[in-house]
Tab-separated table of N, CA and C in Angstrom:
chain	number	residue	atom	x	y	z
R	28	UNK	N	-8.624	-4.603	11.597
R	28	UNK	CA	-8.395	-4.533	10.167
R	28	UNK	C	-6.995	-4.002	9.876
R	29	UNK	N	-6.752	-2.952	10.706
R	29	UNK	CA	-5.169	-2.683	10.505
R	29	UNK	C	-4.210	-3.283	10.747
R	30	UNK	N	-4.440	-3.823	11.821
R	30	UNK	CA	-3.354	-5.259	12.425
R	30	UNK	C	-3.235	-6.293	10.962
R	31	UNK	N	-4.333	-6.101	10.422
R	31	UNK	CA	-3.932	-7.418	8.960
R	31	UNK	C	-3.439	-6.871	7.794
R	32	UNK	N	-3.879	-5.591	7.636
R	32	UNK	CA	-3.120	-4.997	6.225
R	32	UNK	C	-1.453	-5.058	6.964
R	33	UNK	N	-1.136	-4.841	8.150
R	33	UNK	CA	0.582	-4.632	8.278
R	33	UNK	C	0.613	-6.117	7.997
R	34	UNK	N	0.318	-6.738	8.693
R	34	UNK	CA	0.512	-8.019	8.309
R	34	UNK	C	0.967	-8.794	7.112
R	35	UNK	N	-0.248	-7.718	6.058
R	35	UNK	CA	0.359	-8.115	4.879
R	35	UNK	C	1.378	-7.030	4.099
R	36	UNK	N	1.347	-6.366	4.536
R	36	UNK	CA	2.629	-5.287	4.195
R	36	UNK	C	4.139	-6.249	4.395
R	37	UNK	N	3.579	-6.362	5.968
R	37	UNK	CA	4.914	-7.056	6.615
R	37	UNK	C	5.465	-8.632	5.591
R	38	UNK	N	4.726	-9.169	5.255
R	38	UNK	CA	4.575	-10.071	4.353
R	38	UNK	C	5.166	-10.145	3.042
R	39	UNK	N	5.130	-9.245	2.961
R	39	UNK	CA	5.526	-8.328	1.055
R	39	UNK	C	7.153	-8.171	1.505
R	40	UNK	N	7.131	-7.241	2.390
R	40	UNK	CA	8.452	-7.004	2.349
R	40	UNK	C	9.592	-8.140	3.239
R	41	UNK	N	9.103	-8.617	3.840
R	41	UNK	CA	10.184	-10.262	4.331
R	41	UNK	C	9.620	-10.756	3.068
R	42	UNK	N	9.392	-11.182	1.907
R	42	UNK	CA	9.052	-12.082	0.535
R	42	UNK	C	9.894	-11.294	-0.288
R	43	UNK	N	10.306	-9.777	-0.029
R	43	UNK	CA	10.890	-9.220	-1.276
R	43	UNK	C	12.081	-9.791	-1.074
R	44	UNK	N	12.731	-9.916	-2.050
R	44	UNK	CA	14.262	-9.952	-2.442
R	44	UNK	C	15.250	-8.950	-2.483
R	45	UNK	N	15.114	-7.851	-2.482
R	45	UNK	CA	15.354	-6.785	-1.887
R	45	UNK	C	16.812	-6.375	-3.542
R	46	UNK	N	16.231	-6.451	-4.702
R	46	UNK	CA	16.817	-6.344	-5.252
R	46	UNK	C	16.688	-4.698	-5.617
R	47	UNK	N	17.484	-3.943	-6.165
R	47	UNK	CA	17.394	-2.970	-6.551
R	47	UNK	C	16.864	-2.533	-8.318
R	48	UNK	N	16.719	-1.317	-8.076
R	48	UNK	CA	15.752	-1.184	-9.890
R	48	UNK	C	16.856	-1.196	-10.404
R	49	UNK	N	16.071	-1.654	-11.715
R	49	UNK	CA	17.210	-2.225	-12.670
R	49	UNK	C	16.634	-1.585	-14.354
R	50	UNK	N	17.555	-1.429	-14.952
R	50	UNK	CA	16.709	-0.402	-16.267
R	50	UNK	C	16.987	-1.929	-17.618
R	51	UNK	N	16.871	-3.069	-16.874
R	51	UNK	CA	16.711	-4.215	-18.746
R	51	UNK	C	14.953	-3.973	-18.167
R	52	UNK	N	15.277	-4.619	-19.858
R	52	UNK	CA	13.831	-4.437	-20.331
R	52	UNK	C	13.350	-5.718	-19.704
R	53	UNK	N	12.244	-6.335	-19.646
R	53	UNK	CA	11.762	-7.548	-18.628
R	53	UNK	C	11.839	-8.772	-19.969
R	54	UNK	N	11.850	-8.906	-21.275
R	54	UNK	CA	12.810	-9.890	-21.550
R	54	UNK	C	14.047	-10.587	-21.467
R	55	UNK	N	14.567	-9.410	-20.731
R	55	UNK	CA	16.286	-10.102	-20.258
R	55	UNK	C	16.416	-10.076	-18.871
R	56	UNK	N	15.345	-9.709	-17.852
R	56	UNK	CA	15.415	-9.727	-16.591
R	56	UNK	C	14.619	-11.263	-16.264
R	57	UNK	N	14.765	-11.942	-14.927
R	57	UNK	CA	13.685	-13.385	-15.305
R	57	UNK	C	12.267	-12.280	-14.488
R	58	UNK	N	11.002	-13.560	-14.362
R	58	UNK	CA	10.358	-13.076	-14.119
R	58	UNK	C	9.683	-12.982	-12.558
R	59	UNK	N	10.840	-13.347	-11.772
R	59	UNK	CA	11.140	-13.359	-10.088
R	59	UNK	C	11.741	-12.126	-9.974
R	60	UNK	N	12.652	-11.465	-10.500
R	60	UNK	CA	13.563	-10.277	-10.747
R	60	UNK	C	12.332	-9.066	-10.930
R	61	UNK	N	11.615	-9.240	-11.897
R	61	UNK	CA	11.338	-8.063	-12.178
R	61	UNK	C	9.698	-7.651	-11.213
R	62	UNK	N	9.489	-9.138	-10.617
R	62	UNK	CA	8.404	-8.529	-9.666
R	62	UNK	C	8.978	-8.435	-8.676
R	63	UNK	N	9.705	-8.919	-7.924
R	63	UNK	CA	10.785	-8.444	-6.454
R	63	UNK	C	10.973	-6.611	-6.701
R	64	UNK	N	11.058	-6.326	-8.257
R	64	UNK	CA	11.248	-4.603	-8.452
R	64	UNK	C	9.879	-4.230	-8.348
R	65	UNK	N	8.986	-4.382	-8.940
R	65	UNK	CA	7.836	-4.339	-8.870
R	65	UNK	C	7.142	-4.040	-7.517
R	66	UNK	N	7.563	-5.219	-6.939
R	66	UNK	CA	7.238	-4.704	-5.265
R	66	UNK	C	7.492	-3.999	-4.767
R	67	UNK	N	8.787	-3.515	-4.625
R	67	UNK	CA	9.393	-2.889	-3.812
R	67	UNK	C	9.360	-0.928	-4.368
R	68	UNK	N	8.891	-0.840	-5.380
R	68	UNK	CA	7.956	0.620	-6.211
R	68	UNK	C	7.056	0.003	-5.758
R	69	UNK	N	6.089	-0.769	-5.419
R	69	UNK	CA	4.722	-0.614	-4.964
R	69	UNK	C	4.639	-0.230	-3.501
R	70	UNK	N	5.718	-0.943	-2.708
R	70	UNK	CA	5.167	-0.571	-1.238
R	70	UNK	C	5.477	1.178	-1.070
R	71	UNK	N	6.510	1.617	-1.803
R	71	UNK	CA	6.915	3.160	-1.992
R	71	UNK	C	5.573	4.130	-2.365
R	72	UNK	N	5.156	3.269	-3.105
R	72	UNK	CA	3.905	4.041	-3.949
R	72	UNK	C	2.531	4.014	-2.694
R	73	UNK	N	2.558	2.337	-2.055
R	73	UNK	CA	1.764	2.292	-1.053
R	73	UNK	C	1.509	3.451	0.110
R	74	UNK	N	3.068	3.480	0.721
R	74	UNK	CA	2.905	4.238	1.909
R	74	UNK	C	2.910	6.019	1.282
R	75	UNK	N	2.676	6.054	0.117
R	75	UNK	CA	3.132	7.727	-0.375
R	75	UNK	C	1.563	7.993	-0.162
R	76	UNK	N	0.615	6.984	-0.779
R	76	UNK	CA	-0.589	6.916	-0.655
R	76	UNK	C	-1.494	7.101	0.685
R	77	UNK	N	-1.176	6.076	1.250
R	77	UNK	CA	-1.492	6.056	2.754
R	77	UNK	C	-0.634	6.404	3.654
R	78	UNK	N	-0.002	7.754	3.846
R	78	UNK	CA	1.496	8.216	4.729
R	78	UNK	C	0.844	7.804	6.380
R	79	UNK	N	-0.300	7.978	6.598
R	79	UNK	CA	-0.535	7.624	7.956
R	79	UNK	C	-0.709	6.220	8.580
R	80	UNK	N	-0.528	5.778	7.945
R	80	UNK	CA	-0.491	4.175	8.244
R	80	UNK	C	0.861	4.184	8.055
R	81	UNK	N	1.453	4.650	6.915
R	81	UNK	CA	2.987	4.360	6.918
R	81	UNK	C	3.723	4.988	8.220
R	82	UNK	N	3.281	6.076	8.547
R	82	UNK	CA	4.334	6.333	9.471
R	82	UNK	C	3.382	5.382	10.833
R	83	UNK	N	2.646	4.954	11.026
R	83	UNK	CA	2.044	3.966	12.246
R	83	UNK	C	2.917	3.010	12.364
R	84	UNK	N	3.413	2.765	11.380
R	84	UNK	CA	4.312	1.539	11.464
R	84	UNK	C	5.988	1.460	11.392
R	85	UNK	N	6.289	2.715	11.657
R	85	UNK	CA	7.720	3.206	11.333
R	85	UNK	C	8.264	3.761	10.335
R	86	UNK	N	7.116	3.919	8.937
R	86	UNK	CA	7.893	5.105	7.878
R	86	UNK	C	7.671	6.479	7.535
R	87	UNK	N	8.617	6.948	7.910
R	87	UNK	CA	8.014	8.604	8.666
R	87	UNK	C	8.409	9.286	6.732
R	88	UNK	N	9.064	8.937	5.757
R	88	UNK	CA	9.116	9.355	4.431
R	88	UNK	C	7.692	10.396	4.043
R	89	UNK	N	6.927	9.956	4.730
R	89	UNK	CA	5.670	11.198	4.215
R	89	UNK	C	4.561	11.657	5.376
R	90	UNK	N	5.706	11.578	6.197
R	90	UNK	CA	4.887	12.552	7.354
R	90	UNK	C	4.115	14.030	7.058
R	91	UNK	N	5.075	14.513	6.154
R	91	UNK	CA	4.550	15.907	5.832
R	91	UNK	C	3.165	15.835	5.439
R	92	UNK	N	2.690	14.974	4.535
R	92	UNK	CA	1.234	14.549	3.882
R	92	UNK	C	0.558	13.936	4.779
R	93	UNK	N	-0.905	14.390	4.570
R	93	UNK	CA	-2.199	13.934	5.919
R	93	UNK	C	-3.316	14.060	4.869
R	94	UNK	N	-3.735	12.949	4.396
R	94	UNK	CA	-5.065	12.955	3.444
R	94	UNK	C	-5.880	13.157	3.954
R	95	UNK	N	-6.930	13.847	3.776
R	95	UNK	CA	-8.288	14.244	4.026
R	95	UNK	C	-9.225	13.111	3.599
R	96	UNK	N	-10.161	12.592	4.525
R	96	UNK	CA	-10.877	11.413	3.862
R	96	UNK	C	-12.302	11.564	3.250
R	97	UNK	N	-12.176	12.039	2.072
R	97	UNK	CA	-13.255	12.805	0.998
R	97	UNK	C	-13.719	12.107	0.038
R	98	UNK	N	-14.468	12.104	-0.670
R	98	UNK	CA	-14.372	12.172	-1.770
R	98	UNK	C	-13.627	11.423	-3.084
R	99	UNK	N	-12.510	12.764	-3.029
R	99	UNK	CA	-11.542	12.625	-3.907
R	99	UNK	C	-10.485	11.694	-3.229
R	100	UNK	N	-10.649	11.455	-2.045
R	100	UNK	CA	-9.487	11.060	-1.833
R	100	UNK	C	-9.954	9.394	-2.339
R	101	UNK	N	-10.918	9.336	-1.842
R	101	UNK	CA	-11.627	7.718	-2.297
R	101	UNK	C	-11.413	7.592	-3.731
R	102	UNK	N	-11.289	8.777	-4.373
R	102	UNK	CA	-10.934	8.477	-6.146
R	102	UNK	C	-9.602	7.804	-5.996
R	103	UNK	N	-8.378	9.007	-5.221
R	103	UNK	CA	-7.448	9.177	-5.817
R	103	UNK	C	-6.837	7.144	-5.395
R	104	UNK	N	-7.883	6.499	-4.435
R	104	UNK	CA	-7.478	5.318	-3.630
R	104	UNK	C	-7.954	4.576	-4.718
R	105	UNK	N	-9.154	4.753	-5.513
R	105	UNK	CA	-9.828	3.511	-6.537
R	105	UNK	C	-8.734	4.141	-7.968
R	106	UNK	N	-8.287	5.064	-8.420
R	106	UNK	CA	-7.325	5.483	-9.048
R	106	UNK	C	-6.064	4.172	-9.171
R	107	UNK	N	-5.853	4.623	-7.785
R	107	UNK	CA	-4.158	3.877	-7.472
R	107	UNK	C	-4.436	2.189	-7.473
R	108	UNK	N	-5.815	2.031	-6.937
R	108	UNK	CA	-5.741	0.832	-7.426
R	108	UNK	C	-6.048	0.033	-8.608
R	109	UNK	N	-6.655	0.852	-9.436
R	109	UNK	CA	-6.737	0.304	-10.901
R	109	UNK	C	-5.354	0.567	-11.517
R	110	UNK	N	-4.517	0.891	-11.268
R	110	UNK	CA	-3.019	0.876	-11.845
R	110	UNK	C	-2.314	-0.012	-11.655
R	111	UNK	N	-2.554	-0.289	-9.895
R	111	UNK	CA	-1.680	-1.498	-9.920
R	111	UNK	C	-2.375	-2.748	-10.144
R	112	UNK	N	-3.383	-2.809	-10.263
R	112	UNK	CA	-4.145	-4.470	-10.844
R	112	UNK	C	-3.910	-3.863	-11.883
R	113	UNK	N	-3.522	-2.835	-13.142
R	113	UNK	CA	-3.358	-3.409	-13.995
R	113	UNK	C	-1.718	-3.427	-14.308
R	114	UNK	N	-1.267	-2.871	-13.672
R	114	UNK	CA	0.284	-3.533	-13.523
R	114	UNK	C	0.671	-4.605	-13.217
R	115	UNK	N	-0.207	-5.190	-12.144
R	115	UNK	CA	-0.061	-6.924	-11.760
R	115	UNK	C	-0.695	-8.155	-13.538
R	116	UNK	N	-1.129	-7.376	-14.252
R	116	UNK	CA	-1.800	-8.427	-14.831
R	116	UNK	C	-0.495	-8.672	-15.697
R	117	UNK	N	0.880	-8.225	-16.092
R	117	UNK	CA	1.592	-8.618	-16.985
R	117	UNK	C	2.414	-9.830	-16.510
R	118	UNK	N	2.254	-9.764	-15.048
R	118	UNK	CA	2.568	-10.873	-14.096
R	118	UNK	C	1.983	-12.401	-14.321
R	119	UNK	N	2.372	-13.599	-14.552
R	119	UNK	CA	1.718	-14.624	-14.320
R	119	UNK	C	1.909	-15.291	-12.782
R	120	UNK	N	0.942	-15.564	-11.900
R	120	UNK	CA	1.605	-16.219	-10.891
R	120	UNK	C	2.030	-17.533	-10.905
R	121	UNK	N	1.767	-18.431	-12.126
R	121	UNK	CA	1.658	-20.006	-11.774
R	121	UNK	C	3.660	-19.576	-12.281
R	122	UNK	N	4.154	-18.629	-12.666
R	122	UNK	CA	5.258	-18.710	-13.379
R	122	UNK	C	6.499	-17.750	-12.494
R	123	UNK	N	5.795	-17.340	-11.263
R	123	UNK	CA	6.602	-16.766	-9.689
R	123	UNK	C	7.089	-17.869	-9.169
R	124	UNK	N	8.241	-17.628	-7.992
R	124	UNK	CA	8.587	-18.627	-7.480
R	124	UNK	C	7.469	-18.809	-5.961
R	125	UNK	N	7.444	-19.804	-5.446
R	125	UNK	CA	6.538	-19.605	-4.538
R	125	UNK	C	5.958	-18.228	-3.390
R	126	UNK	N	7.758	-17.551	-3.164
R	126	UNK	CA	7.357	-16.651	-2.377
R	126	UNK	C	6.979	-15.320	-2.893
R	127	UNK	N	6.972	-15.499	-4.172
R	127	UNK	CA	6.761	-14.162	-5.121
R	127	UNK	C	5.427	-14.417	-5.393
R	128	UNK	N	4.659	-15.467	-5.352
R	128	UNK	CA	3.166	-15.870	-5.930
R	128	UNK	C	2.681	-15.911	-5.047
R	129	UNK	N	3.305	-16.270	-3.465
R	129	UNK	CA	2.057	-15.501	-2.281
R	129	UNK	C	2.316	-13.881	-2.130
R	130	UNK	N	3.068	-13.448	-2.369
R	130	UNK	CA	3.210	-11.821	-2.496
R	130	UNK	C	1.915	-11.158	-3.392
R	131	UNK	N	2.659	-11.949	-4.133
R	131	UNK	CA	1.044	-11.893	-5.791
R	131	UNK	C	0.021	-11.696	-5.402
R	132	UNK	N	-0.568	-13.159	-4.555
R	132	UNK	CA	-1.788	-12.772	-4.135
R	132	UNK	C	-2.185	-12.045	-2.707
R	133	UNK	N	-1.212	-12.066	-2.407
R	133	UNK	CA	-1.440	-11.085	-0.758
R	133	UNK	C	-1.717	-9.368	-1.459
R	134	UNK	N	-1.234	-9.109	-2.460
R	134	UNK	CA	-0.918	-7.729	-3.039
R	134	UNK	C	-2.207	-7.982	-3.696
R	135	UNK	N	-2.779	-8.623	-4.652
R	135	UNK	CA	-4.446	-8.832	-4.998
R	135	UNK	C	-5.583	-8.662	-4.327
R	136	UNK	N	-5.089	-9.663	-2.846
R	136	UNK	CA	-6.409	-9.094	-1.956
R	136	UNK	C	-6.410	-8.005	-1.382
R	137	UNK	N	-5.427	-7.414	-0.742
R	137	UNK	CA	-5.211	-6.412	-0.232
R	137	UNK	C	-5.717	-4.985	-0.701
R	138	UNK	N	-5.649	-5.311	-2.514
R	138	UNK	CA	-5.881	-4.315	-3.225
R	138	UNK	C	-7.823	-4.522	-3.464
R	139	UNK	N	-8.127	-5.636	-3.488
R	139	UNK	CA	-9.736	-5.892	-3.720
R	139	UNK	C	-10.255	-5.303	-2.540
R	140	UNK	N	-9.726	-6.355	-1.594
R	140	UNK	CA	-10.254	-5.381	-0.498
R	140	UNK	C	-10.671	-3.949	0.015
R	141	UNK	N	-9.198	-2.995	-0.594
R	141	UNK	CA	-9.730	-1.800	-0.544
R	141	UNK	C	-10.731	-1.191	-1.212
R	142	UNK	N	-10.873	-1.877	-2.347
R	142	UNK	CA	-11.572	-1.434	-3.456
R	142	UNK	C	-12.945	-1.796	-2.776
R	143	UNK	N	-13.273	-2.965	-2.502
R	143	UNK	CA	-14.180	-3.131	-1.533
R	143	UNK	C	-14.856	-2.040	-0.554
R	144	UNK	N	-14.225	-2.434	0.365
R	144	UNK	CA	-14.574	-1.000	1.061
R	144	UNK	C	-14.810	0.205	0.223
R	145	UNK	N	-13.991	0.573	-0.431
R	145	UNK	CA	-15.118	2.207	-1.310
R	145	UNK	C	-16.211	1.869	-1.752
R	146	UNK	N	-16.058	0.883	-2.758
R	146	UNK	CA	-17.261	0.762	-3.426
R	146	UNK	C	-18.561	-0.106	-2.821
R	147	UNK	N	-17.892	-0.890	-1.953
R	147	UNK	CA	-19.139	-1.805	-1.568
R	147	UNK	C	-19.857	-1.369	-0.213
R	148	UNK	N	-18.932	-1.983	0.588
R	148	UNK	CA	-19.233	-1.565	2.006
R	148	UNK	C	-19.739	0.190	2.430
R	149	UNK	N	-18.760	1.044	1.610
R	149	UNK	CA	-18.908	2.462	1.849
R	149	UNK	C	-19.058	2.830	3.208
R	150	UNK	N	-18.348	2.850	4.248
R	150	UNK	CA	-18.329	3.006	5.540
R	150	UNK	C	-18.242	4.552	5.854
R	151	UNK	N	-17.522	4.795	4.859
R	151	UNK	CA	-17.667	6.677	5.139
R	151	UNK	C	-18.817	7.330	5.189
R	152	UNK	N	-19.917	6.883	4.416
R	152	UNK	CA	-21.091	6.662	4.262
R	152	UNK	C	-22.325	6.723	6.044
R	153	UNK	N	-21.586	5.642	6.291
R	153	UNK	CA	-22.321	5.404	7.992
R	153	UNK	C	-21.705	5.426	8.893
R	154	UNK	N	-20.304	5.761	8.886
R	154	UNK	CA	-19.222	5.526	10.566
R	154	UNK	C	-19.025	6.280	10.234
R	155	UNK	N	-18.862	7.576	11.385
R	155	UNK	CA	-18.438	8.760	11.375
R	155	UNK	C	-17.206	8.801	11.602
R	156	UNK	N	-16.444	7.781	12.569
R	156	UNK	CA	-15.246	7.742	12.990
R	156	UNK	C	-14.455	7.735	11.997
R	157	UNK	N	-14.959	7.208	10.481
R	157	UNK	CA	-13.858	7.295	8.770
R	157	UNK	C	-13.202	8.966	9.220
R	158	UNK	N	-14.208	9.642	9.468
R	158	UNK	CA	-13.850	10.810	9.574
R	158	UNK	C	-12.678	11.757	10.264
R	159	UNK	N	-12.688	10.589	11.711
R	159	UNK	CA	-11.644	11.157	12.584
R	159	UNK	C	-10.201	11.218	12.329
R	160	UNK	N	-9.547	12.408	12.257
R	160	UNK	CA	-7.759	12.209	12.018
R	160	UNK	C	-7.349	12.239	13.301
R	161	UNK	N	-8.042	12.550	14.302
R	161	UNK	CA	-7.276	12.582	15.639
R	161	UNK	C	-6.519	11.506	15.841
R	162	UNK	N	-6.045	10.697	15.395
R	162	UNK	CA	-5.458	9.481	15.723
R	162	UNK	C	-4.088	10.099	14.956
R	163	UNK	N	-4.218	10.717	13.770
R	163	UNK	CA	-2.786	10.619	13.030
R	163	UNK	C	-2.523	11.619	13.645
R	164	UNK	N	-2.716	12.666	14.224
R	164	UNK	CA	-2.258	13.959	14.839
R	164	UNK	C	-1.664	13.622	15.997
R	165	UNK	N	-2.584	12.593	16.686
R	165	UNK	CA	-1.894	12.204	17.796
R	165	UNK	C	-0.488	11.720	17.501
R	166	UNK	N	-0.420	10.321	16.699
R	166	UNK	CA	1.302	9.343	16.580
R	166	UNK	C	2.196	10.731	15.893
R	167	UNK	N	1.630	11.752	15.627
R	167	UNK	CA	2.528	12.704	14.538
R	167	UNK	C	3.635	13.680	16.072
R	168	UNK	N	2.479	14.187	17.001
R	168	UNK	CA	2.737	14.297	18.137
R	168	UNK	C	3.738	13.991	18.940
R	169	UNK	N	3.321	12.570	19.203
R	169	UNK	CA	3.247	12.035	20.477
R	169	UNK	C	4.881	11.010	20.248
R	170	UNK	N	4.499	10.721	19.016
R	170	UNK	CA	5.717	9.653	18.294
R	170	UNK	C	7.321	10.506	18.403
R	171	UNK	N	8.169	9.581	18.730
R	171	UNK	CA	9.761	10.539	19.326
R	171	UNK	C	10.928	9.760	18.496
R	172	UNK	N	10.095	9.840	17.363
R	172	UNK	CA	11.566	9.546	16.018
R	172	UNK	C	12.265	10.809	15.419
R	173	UNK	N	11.467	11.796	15.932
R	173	UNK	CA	12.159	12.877	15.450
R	173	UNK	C	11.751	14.171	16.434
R	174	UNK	N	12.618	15.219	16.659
R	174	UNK	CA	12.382	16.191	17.518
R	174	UNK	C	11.076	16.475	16.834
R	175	UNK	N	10.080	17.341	18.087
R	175	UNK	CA	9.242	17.978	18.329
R	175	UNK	C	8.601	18.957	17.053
R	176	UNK	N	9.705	19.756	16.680
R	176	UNK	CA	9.997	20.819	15.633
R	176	UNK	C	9.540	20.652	14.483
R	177	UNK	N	10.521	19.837	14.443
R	177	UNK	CA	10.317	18.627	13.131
R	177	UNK	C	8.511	17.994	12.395
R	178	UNK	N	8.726	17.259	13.633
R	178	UNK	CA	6.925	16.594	13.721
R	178	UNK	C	6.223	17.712	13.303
């Protein structure tokens, strides 16, 4: 399952355009422009969310943070994702350019999906392993992007 969310991470960001934020209002920006910005505050917002997956994959920006998998944290995940589906809805996709409208929907499922899992599946529920952080303690460890100290 993790091998496919990078996948689609990885996806998002080779599709972004890599434009920088821009302060027009989105009538004078087109509407390829202002989701290429869009994206690129979402994957920021993504990995701030999930720092342990982010740094699994090379972004150490929120190493310091280690979510506890609770509860609240399942809020603060069905939270973040009712913001950005409803940030995606000002979006039309038939009106993206192609690689911005598979972004669209790669960023849709990605986000159902999770939502999925809390609410449907509820695995925290019956796999104890939801539970285990030994894995992020370990790459926090073991990983040599940054001295010892540091980590």
């Amino acid at each position: 399952m993790k091998s496919k969310i990078c996948i689609l991470l990885f996806a998002i960001i080779t599709f972004s355009c890599g434009q920088g934020i821009k302060s027009e209002s989105m009538s004078t920006q087109s509407t390829d422009s202002t989701f290429s910005t869009y994206k690129e505050g979402l994957i920021l917002r993504f990995w701030k969310m999930y720092p342990d997956w982010a740094s699994s994959v090379g972004y150490h920006n929120y190493d310091s943070l280690l979510n506890i998998p609770d509860q609240n944290q399942r809020q603060k995940e069905l939270h973040f994702i009712a913001a950005e589906m409803d940030s995606l809805k000002i979006f039309n996709p038939d009106s993206l350019n192609d690689n911005n409208r598979t972004d669209y929907y790669l960023i849709v499922n990605q986000l159902n999906a999770t939502d999925w899992g809390i609410v449907e599946m509820k695995s925290f529920e019956w796999a104890p392993s939801s539970y285990n952080v030994g894995g992020t303690f370990g790459d926090m460890i073991n990983n040599t992007y940054d001295s010892l100290d540091n980590r």
